[in-house]
C-alpha positions as a Markdown table, in Angstrom:
| # | Residue | x | y | z |
|---|---|---|---|---|
| 1 | Met | 0.0 | 0.0 | 0.0 |
| 2 | Lys | 1.3 | 3.4 | -1.0 |
| 3 | Ala | 0.5 | 6.4 | 1.2 |
| 4 | Glu | 0.7 | 10.1 | 0.9 |
| 5 | Val | 0.4 | 12.5 | 3.9 |
| 6 | Ile | -1.0 | 16.1 | 3.8 |
| 7 | Phe | -0.6 | 18.4 | 6.8 |
| 8 | Thr | -2.6 | 21.6 | 6.7 |
| 9 | Gly | -1.8 | 24.8 | 8.6 |
| 10 | Thr | -0.2 | 28.0 | 7.7 |
| 11 | Glu | 1.6 | 28.0 | 11.1 |
| 12 | Leu | 3.5 | 24.9 | 9.9 |
| 13 | Leu | 4.7 | 26.7 | 6.8 |
| 14 | Leu | 5.8 | 29.7 | 8.8 |
| 15 | Gly | 7.8 | 27.5 | 11.2 |
| 16 | Gln | 5.8 | 28.7 | 14.2 |
| 17 | Ile | 4.9 | 25.1 | 15.2 |
| 18 | Leu | 7.2 | 22.0 | 15.0 |
| 19 | Asn | 5.3 | 19.2 | 13.3 |
| 20 | Thr | 5.9 | 16.3 | 15.7 |
| 21 | Asn | 2.9 | 14.5 | 14.2 |
| 22 | Ala | 4.9 | 13.9 | 11.0 |
| 23 | Gln | 7.7 | 11.8 | 12.6 |
| 24 | Tyr | 5.2 | 9.8 | 14.7 |
| 25 | Leu | 3.0 | 9.1 | 11.6 |
| 26 | Gln | 6.1 | 8.1 | 9.5 |
| 27 | Gln | 7.2 | 5.6 | 12.1 |
| 28 | Ala | 3.6 | 4.2 | 12.5 |
| 29 | Leu | 3.2 | 3.6 | 8.8 |
| 30 | Ala | 6.6 | 1.9 | 8.6 |
| 31 | Ser | 5.6 | -0.4 | 11.4 |
| 32 | Ile | 2.8 | -1.9 | 9.2 |
| 33 | Gly | 4.8 | -1.8 | 6.0 |
| 34 | Val | 3.0 | 1.1 | 4.3 |
| 35 | Asp | 5.2 | 2.9 | 1.8 |
| 36 | Leu | 5.2 | 6.7 | 2.3 |
| 37 | Tyr | 6.5 | 8.4 | -0.9 |
| 38 | Tyr | 5.2 | 11.9 | -0.5 |
| 39 | Gln | 4.5 | 14.3 | 2.4 |
| 40 | Val | 3.0 | 17.7 | 1.7 |
| 41 | Thr | 2.4 | 20.7 | 3.9 |
| 42 | Val | -0.3 | 23.1 | 2.8 |
| 43 | Gly | -1.4 | 26.4 | 4.2 |
| 44 | Asp | -5.0 | 27.2 | 5.2 |
| 45 | Asn | -6.2 | 27.8 | 1.7 |
| 46 | Leu | -9.2 | 25.8 | 0.2 |
| 47 | Ser | -8.0 | 25.6 | -3.4 |
| 48 | Arg | -4.5 | 24.6 | -2.5 |
| 49 | Ile | -5.7 | 21.8 | -0.1 |
| 50 | Ile | -8.0 | 20.6 | -2.9 |
| 51 | Glu | -5.1 | 20.5 | -5.3 |
| 52 | Ala | -3.0 | 18.6 | -2.8 |
| 53 | Ile | -5.7 | 16.0 | -2.4 |
| 54 | Gln | -6.2 | 15.6 | -6.1 |
| 55 | Gln | -2.4 | 15.1 | -6.6 |
| 56 | Ala | -2.3 | 12.6 | -3.8 |
| 57 | Arg | -5.1 | 10.4 | -5.0 |
| 58 | Ala | -3.4 | 10.1 | -8.4 |
| 59 | Arg | -0.3 | 8.5 | -6.8 |
| 60 | Ala | -1.3 | 6.9 | -3.6 |
| 61 | Asp | -3.8 | 4.3 | -2.2 |
| 62 | Leu | -4.0 | 5.9 | 1.2 |
| 63 | Ile | -4.2 | 9.6 | 1.8 |
| 64 | Ile | -3.9 | 10.9 | 5.4 |
| 65 | Ile | -4.7 | 14.5 | 6.2 |
| 66 | Gly | -3.6 | 16.0 | 9.5 |
| 67 | Gly | -5.2 | 19.2 | 10.9 |
| 68 | Gly | -7.9 | 21.5 | 9.7 |
| 69 | Leu | -10.8 | 19.8 | 11.6 |
| 70 | Gly | -11.5 | 22.6 | 14.0 |
| 71 | Pro | -14.6 | 24.9 | 14.2 |
| 72 | Thr | -13.1 | 28.0 | 12.7 |
| 73 | Glu | -13.2 | 29.4 | 9.1 |
| 74 | Asp | -9.6 | 28.4 | 8.4 |
| 75 | Asp | -10.2 | 24.7 | 9.3 |
| 76 | Leu | -10.8 | 23.5 | 5.7 |
| 77 | Ser | -9.8 | 19.8 | 5.4 |
| 78 | Lys | -13.3 | 18.3 | 5.3 |
| 79 | Glu | -14.5 | 21.0 | 2.9 |
| 80 | Ala | -11.5 | 20.4 | 0.6 |
| 81 | Leu | -11.9 | 16.6 | 0.7 |
| 82 | Ala | -15.6 | 16.9 | -0.2 |
| 83 | Ala | -14.9 | 19.3 | -3.0 |
| 84 | Ala | -12.0 | 17.2 | -4.4 |
| 85 | Leu | -14.2 | 14.1 | -4.5 |
| 86 | Asn | -17.4 | 16.0 | -5.5 |
| 87 | Leu | -19.2 | 14.9 | -2.4 |
| 88 | Gln | -21.7 | 16.8 | -0.1 |
| 89 | Leu | -21.0 | 17.6 | 3.5 |
| 90 | Lys | -23.8 | 16.3 | 5.8 |
| 91 | Glu | -24.3 | 16.4 | 9.5 |
| 92 | Asn | -23.5 | 13.0 | 11.2 |
| 93 | Ser | -25.2 | 12.1 | 14.4 |
| 94 | Val | -22.3 | 10.1 | 15.8 |
| 95 | Ala | -19.9 | 13.0 | 15.1 |
| 96 | Leu | -22.4 | 15.4 | 16.7 |
| 97 | Lys | -22.5 | 13.3 | 19.9 |
| 98 | Ile | -18.6 | 13.4 | 20.1 |
| 99 | Val | -18.6 | 17.2 | 19.7 |
| 100 | Glu | -21.3 | 17.6 | 22.4 |
| 101 | Arg | -19.8 | 15.1 | 24.7 |
| 102 | Phe | -16.6 | 17.2 | 25.2 |
| 103 | Phe | -18.6 | 20.3 | 26.3 |
| 104 | Lys | -20.9 | 18.3 | 28.6 |
| 105 | Gln | -17.9 | 16.6 | 30.1 |
| 106 | Tyr | -16.3 | 19.8 | 31.1 |
| 107 | Gly | -19.5 | 21.8 | 31.8 |
| 108 | Leu | -18.8 | 24.2 | 28.9 |
| 109 | Lys | -21.2 | 26.0 | 26.6 |
| 110 | Met | -20.9 | 24.9 | 23.0 |
| 111 | Ser | -20.7 | 27.7 | 20.4 |
| 112 | Ser | -22.7 | 27.3 | 17.2 |
| 113 | Asn | -19.6 | 27.2 | 15.1 |
| 114 | Asn | -18.7 | 23.8 | 16.8 |
| 115 | Leu | -21.6 | 22.3 | 14.8 |
| 116 | Lys | -19.3 | 22.5 | 11.8 |
| 117 | Gln | -17.3 | 19.7 | 13.3 |
| 118 | Ala | -20.2 | 17.3 | 13.0 |
| 119 | Leu | -20.2 | 17.7 | 9.2 |
| 120 | Leu | -18.8 | 14.7 | 7.2 |
| 121 | Pro | -18.5 | 14.0 | 3.5 |
| 122 | Glu | -21.1 | 11.5 | 2.2 |
| 123 | Gly | -20.1 | 7.9 | 3.0 |
| 124 | Ala | -17.5 | 8.8 | 5.6 |
| 125 | Arg | -17.2 | 7.0 | 9.0 |
| 126 | Val | -16.4 | 8.6 | 12.3 |
| 127 | Ile | -13.2 | 8.1 | 14.3 |
| 128 | Asp | -13.8 | 8.8 | 17.9 |
| 129 | Asn | -11.8 | 11.5 | 19.6 |
| 130 | Pro | -12.0 | 11.1 | 23.4 |
| 131 | Ala | -9.6 | 14.0 | 24.0 |
| 132 | Gly | -11.2 | 16.8 | 21.9 |
| 133 | Thr | -14.1 | 18.1 | 19.9 |
| 134 | Ala | -13.0 | 17.2 | 16.4 |
| 135 | Pro | -14.0 | 13.7 | 15.3 |
| 136 | Gly | -11.7 | 12.0 | 12.8 |
| 137 | Ile | -12.9 | 10.6 | 9.5 |
| 138 | Val | -12.3 | 7.5 | 7.4 |
| 139 | Leu | -13.7 | 7.6 | 3.8 |
| 140 | Glu | -13.2 | 4.8 | 1.3 |
| 141 | His | -14.0 | 6.2 | -2.2 |
| 142 | Asn | -13.1 | 4.9 | -5.7 |
| 143 | Gln | -10.7 | 2.3 | -4.2 |
| 144 | Lys | -8.8 | 5.0 | -2.2 |
| 145 | Ile | -8.8 | 5.4 | 1.5 |
| 146 | Tyr | -8.9 | 8.9 | 3.0 |
| 147 | Ile | -8.2 | 9.4 | 6.7 |
| 148 | Leu | -8.6 | 12.8 | 8.4 |
| 149 | Leu | -7.2 | 13.4 | 11.9 |
| 150 | Pro | -7.1 | 16.6 | 14.1 |
| 151 | Gly | -3.9 | 18.5 | 14.5 |
| 152 | Pro | -3.2 | 18.7 | 18.2 |
| 153 | Pro | -0.5 | 16.0 | 18.9 |
| 154 | Gly | -2.3 | 14.4 | 21.9 |
| 155 | Glu | -5.4 | 13.8 | 19.9 |
| 156 | Phe | -3.6 | 12.9 | 16.6 |
| 157 | Lys | -1.3 | 10.3 | 18.2 |
| 158 | Arg | -4.0 | 8.7 | 20.4 |
| 159 | Met | -6.5 | 8.3 | 17.5 |
| 160 | Leu | -3.7 | 7.0 | 15.2 |
| 161 | Glu | -2.7 | 4.4 | 17.7 |
| 162 | Lys | -6.1 | 3.3 | 18.9 |
| 163 | Glu | -8.2 | 3.6 | 15.8 |
| 164 | Val | -6.3 | 4.2 | 12.6 |
| 165 | Leu | -3.5 | 1.5 | 12.9 |
| 166 | Pro | -5.9 | -1.3 | 13.8 |
| 167 | Phe | -8.2 | -0.3 | 10.9 |
| 168 | Leu | -5.2 | -0.3 | 8.5 |
| 169 | Arg | -3.9 | -3.6 | 9.8 |
| 170 | Lys | -7.3 | -5.2 | 9.2 |
| 171 | Arg | -7.7 | -3.6 | 5.8 |
| 172 | Ile | -4.3 | -4.7 | 4.6 |
| 173 | Gly | -4.9 | -8.2 | 6.0 |
| 174 | Lys | -2.6 | -11.0 | 4.7 |
| 175 | Asn | -0.5 | -8.4 | 2.8 |
| 176 | Leu | 0.6 | -6.8 | 6.1 |
| 177 | Met | 4.3 | -6.1 | 6.1 |
| 178 | Val | 6.8 | -4.2 | 8.3 |
| 179 | Ile | 9.5 | -1.7 | 7.4 |
| 180 | Arg | 12.5 | -1.8 | 9.7 |
| 181 | Ser | 15.6 | 0.5 | 9.6 |
| 182 | Lys | 19.1 | 0.6 | 11.1 |
| 183 | Val | 21.5 | 3.5 | 10.9 |
| 184 | Leu | 25.3 | 2.9 | 10.7 |
| 185 | Lys | 27.3 | 6.0 | 11.7 |
| 186 | Leu | 30.6 | 6.7 | 10.0 |
| 187 | Thr | 33.3 | 9.3 | 10.4 |
| 188 | Gly | 36.6 | 10.0 | 8.6 |
| 189 | Ile | 35.1 | 9.3 | 5.2 |
| 190 | Gly | 33.2 | 11.6 | 2.8 |
| 191 | Glu | 30.1 | 10.8 | 0.7 |
| 192 | Ala | 32.1 | 10.5 | -2.5 |
| 193 | Ala | 34.6 | 8.0 | -1.1 |
| 194 | Leu | 31.8 | 6.1 | 0.6 |
| 195 | Asp | 29.9 | 5.8 | -2.7 |
| 196 | Glu | 33.0 | 4.5 | -4.4 |
| 197 | Lys | 33.7 | 1.8 | -1.8 |
| 198 | Leu | 30.1 | 0.6 | -1.5 |
| 199 | Gly | 29.5 | 0.4 | -5.2 |
| 200 | Glu | 26.5 | -1.7 | -6.1 |
| 201 | Leu | 25.3 | -2.0 | -2.5 |
| 202 | Leu | 23.9 | 1.5 | -2.9 |
| 203 | His | 21.6 | 0.3 | -5.7 |
| 204 | Ser | 20.0 | -2.5 | -3.6 |
| 205 | Ser | 16.3 | -2.1 | -3.4 |
| 206 | Asn | 15.3 | -4.4 | -0.4 |
| 207 | Pro | 17.1 | -3.8 | 1.8 |
| 208 | Ser | 18.0 | -0.3 | 0.6 |
| 209 | Val | 21.1 | 1.6 | 1.6 |
| 210 | Ala | 20.9 | 5.4 | 1.7 |
| 211 | Pro | 23.7 | 7.8 | 2.9 |
| 212 | Thr | 23.1 | 11.2 | 4.6 |
| 213 | Ala | 26.0 | 13.6 | 5.1 |
| 214 | Lys | 26.3 | 15.2 | 8.6 |
| 215 | Leu | 29.0 | 17.4 | 10.3 |
| 216 | Ser | 32.2 | 15.3 | 9.8 |
| 217 | Lys | 30.0 | 12.3 | 9.7 |
| 218 | Val | 28.0 | 10.2 | 7.3 |
| 219 | His | 24.9 | 8.2 | 8.3 |
| 220 | Leu | 24.0 | 5.0 | 6.3 |
| 221 | Arg | 20.4 | 4.0 | 6.7 |
| 222 | Ile | 19.6 | 0.3 | 5.9 |
| 223 | Thr | 15.9 | -0.3 | 5.4 |
| 224 | Ala | 14.2 | -3.6 | 4.8 |
| 225 | Lys | 10.6 | -4.5 | 4.1 |
| 226 | Ala | 9.4 | -8.0 | 5.1 |
| 227 | Gln | 6.4 | -9.9 | 6.5 |
| 228 | Asn | 7.7 | -9.8 | 10.1 |
| 229 | Asn | 10.4 | -8.1 | 12.2 |
| 230 | Thr | 12.6 | -11.2 | 12.4 |
| 231 | Thr | 12.9 | -11.5 | 8.7 |
| 232 | Ala | 13.4 | -7.7 | 8.2 |
| 233 | Asp | 16.1 | -7.6 | 10.9 |
| 234 | Gln | 17.9 | -10.6 | 9.3 |
| 235 | Met | 17.9 | -8.8 | 5.9 |
| 236 | Ile | 19.4 | -5.8 | 7.6 |
| 237 | Glu | 22.0 | -7.8 | 9.4 |
| 238 | Asn | 23.1 | -9.5 | 6.2 |
| 239 | Met | 23.5 | -6.1 | 4.5 |
| 240 | Glu | 25.3 | -4.6 | 7.5 |
| 241 | Glu | 27.8 | -7.4 | 7.3 |
| 242 | Lys | 28.6 | -6.6 | 3.7 |
| 243 | Ile | 29.0 | -2.9 | 4.5 |
| 244 | Arg | 31.2 | -3.6 | 7.5 |
| 245 | Asn | 33.5 | -5.7 | 5.3 |
| 246 | Lys | 34.1 | -2.6 | 3.2 |
| 247 | Leu | 33.8 | 0.2 | 5.8 |
| 248 | Asn | 34.3 | -1.1 | 9.3 |
| 249 | Asp | 37.3 | 1.2 | 10.0 |
| 250 | Phe | 35.0 | 4.2 | 9.7 |
| 251 | Ile | 31.9 | 2.9 | 11.6 |
| 252 | Tyr | 31.8 | 4.4 | 15.1 |
| 253 | Gly | 28.3 | 3.4 | 16.1 |
| 254 | Val | 24.7 | 2.6 | 15.2 |
| 255 | Asn | 21.3 | 4.3 | 15.6 |
| 256 | Glu | 21.4 | 6.6 | 18.6 |
| 257 | Asp | 25.2 | 6.3 | 19.3 |
| 258 | Thr | 27.2 | 9.5 | 19.3 |
| 259 | Leu | 30.8 | 10.3 | 18.6 |
| 260 | Ala | 31.2 | 11.3 | 22.3 |
| 261 | Lys | 30.1 | 7.8 | 23.3 |
| 262 | Ala | 32.4 | 6.2 | 20.7 |
| 263 | Val | 35.4 | 8.2 | 22.1 |
| 264 | Ile | 34.6 | 7.2 | 25.7 |
| 265 | Lys | 34.3 | 3.6 | 24.6 |
| 266 | Gln | 37.7 | 3.7 | 23.0 |
| 267 | Leu | 39.3 | 5.3 | 26.0 |
| 268 | Gln | 37.8 | 2.5 | 28.1 |
| 269 | Lys | 39.0 | -0.1 | 25.7 |
| 270 | Lys | 42.6 | 1.2 | 25.8 |
| 271 | Asn | 42.3 | 2.2 | 29.5 |
| 272 | Cys | 43.5 | 5.7 | 28.7 |
| 273 | Arg | 42.8 | 9.0 | 30.4 |
| 274 | Leu | 42.3 | 12.2 | 28.5 |
| 275 | Ser | 42.8 | 15.9 | 29.4 |
| 276 | Leu | 41.6 | 18.8 | 27.3 |
| 277 | Val | 42.3 | 22.4 | 26.6 |
| 278 | Glu | 39.4 | 24.1 | 24.8 |
| 279 | Val | 40.3 | 27.6 | 23.7 |
| 280 | Phe | 38.0 | 27.6 | 20.6 |
| 281 | Thr | 35.1 | 25.6 | 21.8 |
| 282 | Gly | 34.7 | 26.9 | 25.4 |
| 283 | Gly | 34.1 | 23.6 | 27.1 |
| 284 | Tyr | 31.6 | 22.2 | 24.6 |
| 285 | Ile | 33.6 | 19.1 | 23.9 |
| 286 | Asn | 33.9 | 18.4 | 27.6 |
| 287 | His | 30.1 | 18.9 | 27.8 |
| 288 | Leu | 29.5 | 16.2 | 25.2 |
| 289 | Leu | 32.0 | 13.8 | 26.8 |
| 290 | Thr | 30.7 | 14.2 | 30.3 |
| 291 | Ser | 27.1 | 13.4 | 29.2 |
| 292 | Ile | 28.3 | 9.8 | 28.6 |
| 293 | Pro | 27.9 | 7.4 | 31.6 |
| 294 | Gly | 31.3 | 6.2 | 32.9 |
| 295 | His | 33.2 | 9.3 | 31.6 |
| 296 | Lys | 34.7 | 10.0 | 35.1 |
| 297 | Asn | 37.1 | 7.1 | 34.8 |
| 298 | Tyr | 38.6 | 8.4 | 31.6 |
| 299 | Leu | 38.6 | 12.2 | 31.8 |
| 300 | Asp | 41.2 | 14.0 | 33.9 |
| 301 | Leu | 40.8 | 17.7 | 33.4 |
| 302 | Cys | 39.2 | 20.1 | 31.0 |
| 303 | Ile | 40.5 | 23.8 | 30.8 |
| 304 | Ser | 38.2 | 26.0 | 28.8 |
| 305 | Thr | 39.6 | 29.5 | 28.7 |
| 306 | Ser | 41.2 | 32.0 | 26.3 |
| 307 | Asn | 43.2 | 33.7 | 29.0 |
| 308 | Ser | 46.7 | 33.3 | 27.5 |
| 309 | Glu | 48.5 | 34.5 | 30.6 |
| 310 | Lys | 46.9 | 31.9 | 32.8 |
| 311 | Leu | 47.4 | 29.1 | 30.3 |
| 312 | Ala | 51.1 | 30.0 | 29.8 |
| 313 | Asn | 51.8 | 30.0 | 33.5 |
| 314 | Leu | 49.8 | 26.8 | 34.2 |
| 315 | Leu | 51.1 | 24.7 | 31.3 |
| 316 | His | 54.6 | 26.2 | 31.1 |
| 317 | Ile | 54.2 | 27.6 | 27.6 |
| 318 | Ala | 56.1 | 30.6 | 26.3 |
| 319 | Pro | 53.8 | 33.7 | 26.5 |
| 320 | Asp | 55.1 | 34.9 | 23.1 |
| 321 | Leu | 53.6 | 31.8 | 21.4 |
| 322 | Phe | 50.1 | 33.3 | 22.1 |
| 323 | Lys | 51.0 | 36.6 | 20.4 |
| 324 | Gln | 52.5 | 35.2 | 17.2 |
| 325 | Asn | 49.2 | 33.7 | 15.9 |
| 326 | Asn | 51.2 | 30.6 | 15.1 |
| 327 | Tyr | 48.3 | 28.3 | 15.8 |
| 328 | Val | 50.0 | 25.1 | 14.7 |
| 329 | Glu | 52.8 | 25.5 | 17.3 |
| 330 | Leu | 50.3 | 26.7 | 19.9 |
| 331 | Ala | 47.9 | 23.8 | 19.5 |
| 332 | Ala | 50.8 | 21.3 | 19.8 |
| 333 | Ala | 52.2 | 23.1 | 22.9 |
| 334 | Leu | 48.8 | 23.2 | 24.6 |
| 335 | Ala | 48.2 | 19.5 | 24.0 |
| 336 | Thr | 51.6 | 18.6 | 25.3 |
| 337 | Gly | 51.3 | 21.0 | 28.2 |
| 338 | Ile | 48.0 | 19.6 | 29.4 |
| 339 | Lys | 49.2 | 16.1 | 29.1 |
| 340 | Asn | 52.3 | 16.8 | 31.2 |
| 341 | Tyr | 50.4 | 18.9 | 33.7 |
| 342 | Thr | 47.8 | 16.2 | 34.4 |
| 343 | Asn | 50.0 | 13.2 | 33.7 |
| 344 | Ala | 47.2 | 11.9 | 31.4 |
| 345 | Asp | 47.7 | 9.4 | 28.6 |
| 346 | Ile | 46.4 | 11.8 | 26.0 |
| 347 | Gly | 46.6 | 15.6 | 25.8 |
| 348 | Phe | 44.1 | 17.3 | 23.5 |
| 349 | Ala | 43.8 | 21.0 | 22.6 |
| 350 | Ile | 41.7 | 23.0 | 20.2 |
| 351 | Thr | 42.4 | 26.7 | 19.3 |
| 352 | Gly | 41.9 | 28.9 | 16.3 |
| 353 | Ser | 40.2 | 32.0 | 15.0 |
| 354 | Tyr | 36.5 | 32.6 | 14.6 |
| 355 | Gln | 37.2 | 35.6 | 12.5 |
| 356 | Glu | 39.3 | 33.6 | 10.0 |
| 357 | Gly | 37.1 | 30.5 | 10.4 |
| 358 | Leu | 40.1 | 28.3 | 11.2 |
| 359 | Val | 40.5 | 25.7 | 13.9 |
| 360 | Tyr | 43.6 | 23.8 | 14.9 |
| 361 | Ile | 43.4 | 20.5 | 16.8 |
| 362 | Gly | 46.4 | 19.3 | 18.7 |
| 363 | Thr | 46.9 | 15.9 | 20.1 |
| 364 | Ala | 49.7 | 14.5 | 22.3 |
| 365 | Tyr | 49.5 | 10.7 | 22.6 |
| 366 | Lys | 52.2 | 8.4 | 21.4 |
| 367 | Asp | 53.4 | 11.2 | 19.3 |
| 368 | Ser | 52.2 | 14.8 | 18.6 |
| 369 | Ser | 50.1 | 16.0 | 15.7 |
| 370 | Val | 48.1 | 19.1 | 14.6 |
| 371 | Lys | 45.1 | 19.1 | 12.3 |
| 372 | Lys | 44.0 | 22.3 | 10.6 |
| 373 | Met | 40.3 | 22.7 | 9.6 |
| 374 | Gln | 38.5 | 25.5 | 7.7 |
| 375 | Leu | 35.1 | 26.3 | 9.2 |
| 376 | Trp | 32.1 | 28.3 | 8.1 |
| 377 | Gly | 28.8 | 29.6 | 9.5 |
| 378 | Ser | 27.9 | 31.5 | 12.6 |
| 379 | Ala | 30.0 | 31.4 | 15.8 |
| 380 | His | 27.6 | 28.7 | 17.2 |
| 381 | Glu | 27.8 | 26.7 | 14.1 |
| 382 | Met | 31.6 | 26.9 | 14.0 |
| 383 | Lys | 31.8 | 25.7 | 17.6 |
| 384 | Glu | 29.5 | 22.7 | 16.9 |
| 385 | Arg | 31.5 | 21.8 | 13.7 |
| 386 | Ala | 34.8 | 22.2 | 15.6 |
| 387 | Ala | 33.6 | 19.9 | 18.4 |
| 388 | Thr | 32.3 | 17.3 | 16.0 |
| 389 | Thr | 35.6 | 17.4 | 14.0 |
| 390 | Ser | 37.6 | 17.1 | 17.3 |
| 391 | Leu | 35.7 | 14.1 | 18.5 |
| 392 | Ser | 36.1 | 12.5 | 15.1 |
| 393 | Ala | 39.8 | 13.1 | 15.2 |
| 394 | Leu | 40.0 | 11.7 | 18.7 |
| 395 | Trp | 38.1 | 8.5 | 17.8 |
| 396 | Gln | 40.2 | 7.9 | 14.6 |
| 397 | Met | 43.4 | 8.3 | 16.6 |
| 398 | Leu | 42.3 | 5.9 | 19.3 |
| 399 | Lys | 40.8 | 3.5 | 16.8 |
């Protein structure tokens, strides 16, 4: 079954509201093997919603519309569906009871415009909404299924879980499938090199393999469609083995794993202690590392300051080194200085210039090295990129 999702609401297009319903719905559809090829967001405009529905019915078996079931003039989803299918809107007694129930339950007076919420396109069935005034709708018309749900996340998710998914499972019947995914996380390799190494694996259809570029990282999503979770997971495992045979040196984790977690894991594996000097990132790397359970056993000290006088005195570095803008020598001296000061196994330092967009990463381990990176974006974005690049460099060195 192919699905298309339409979310209505000008506030979504303006970015005033984060559409959490989208992710929840995507995961729900995947859990029953429904293929979602298109997701559209439309403002509160009748003609544009009608157009979106007409486009969706031309390429999908299941059309789900979220939002636009309220009592106000800009709630237009039912009107648009009726117009797109050339159907009349008629008052539904079951829908009316749902609307009235809410006001009776809370002792509130119902406005006349709430009666609009009891109108349904001809042939539609009601989906109960225990948490609000807007009934949902299921309409089967010309071999297409249309489902309308209210926008508030609490109502949307509850109705999807309790009513819509059971209906779809029953409707799909013996053809019910599941879609499962696993994300492999890589660093130290770019998309072009990854594409070259994976070759034909990227053209596999089931399971499919799709790369996504991140900051100093690449995510590989393996997705399989099968009749049950066990079969899908086995298909993913088989593909993962093929990928690891080609790229294992670059894979630092899966799914929710982070680079910080991967670094702590490598420190634990090698029984090493790390000390940091963060001139450029102001303690952000330390923040990421200390969020990982067990970090206390492997982190000695983090100094986050740009006070050159204090750093020079504490780490026994020549003060002139800070004035010469020789970041390569400075990064190396800071890394060696913090290692010696704390007697840690690894000294790490990051310095640079926001104005020039340059960062220098110094490491003192079995030997010393400095890595130079060109950054871009706002100060916050550069800090985040620098931290990610630093953790990637640490992980690769330890690996």
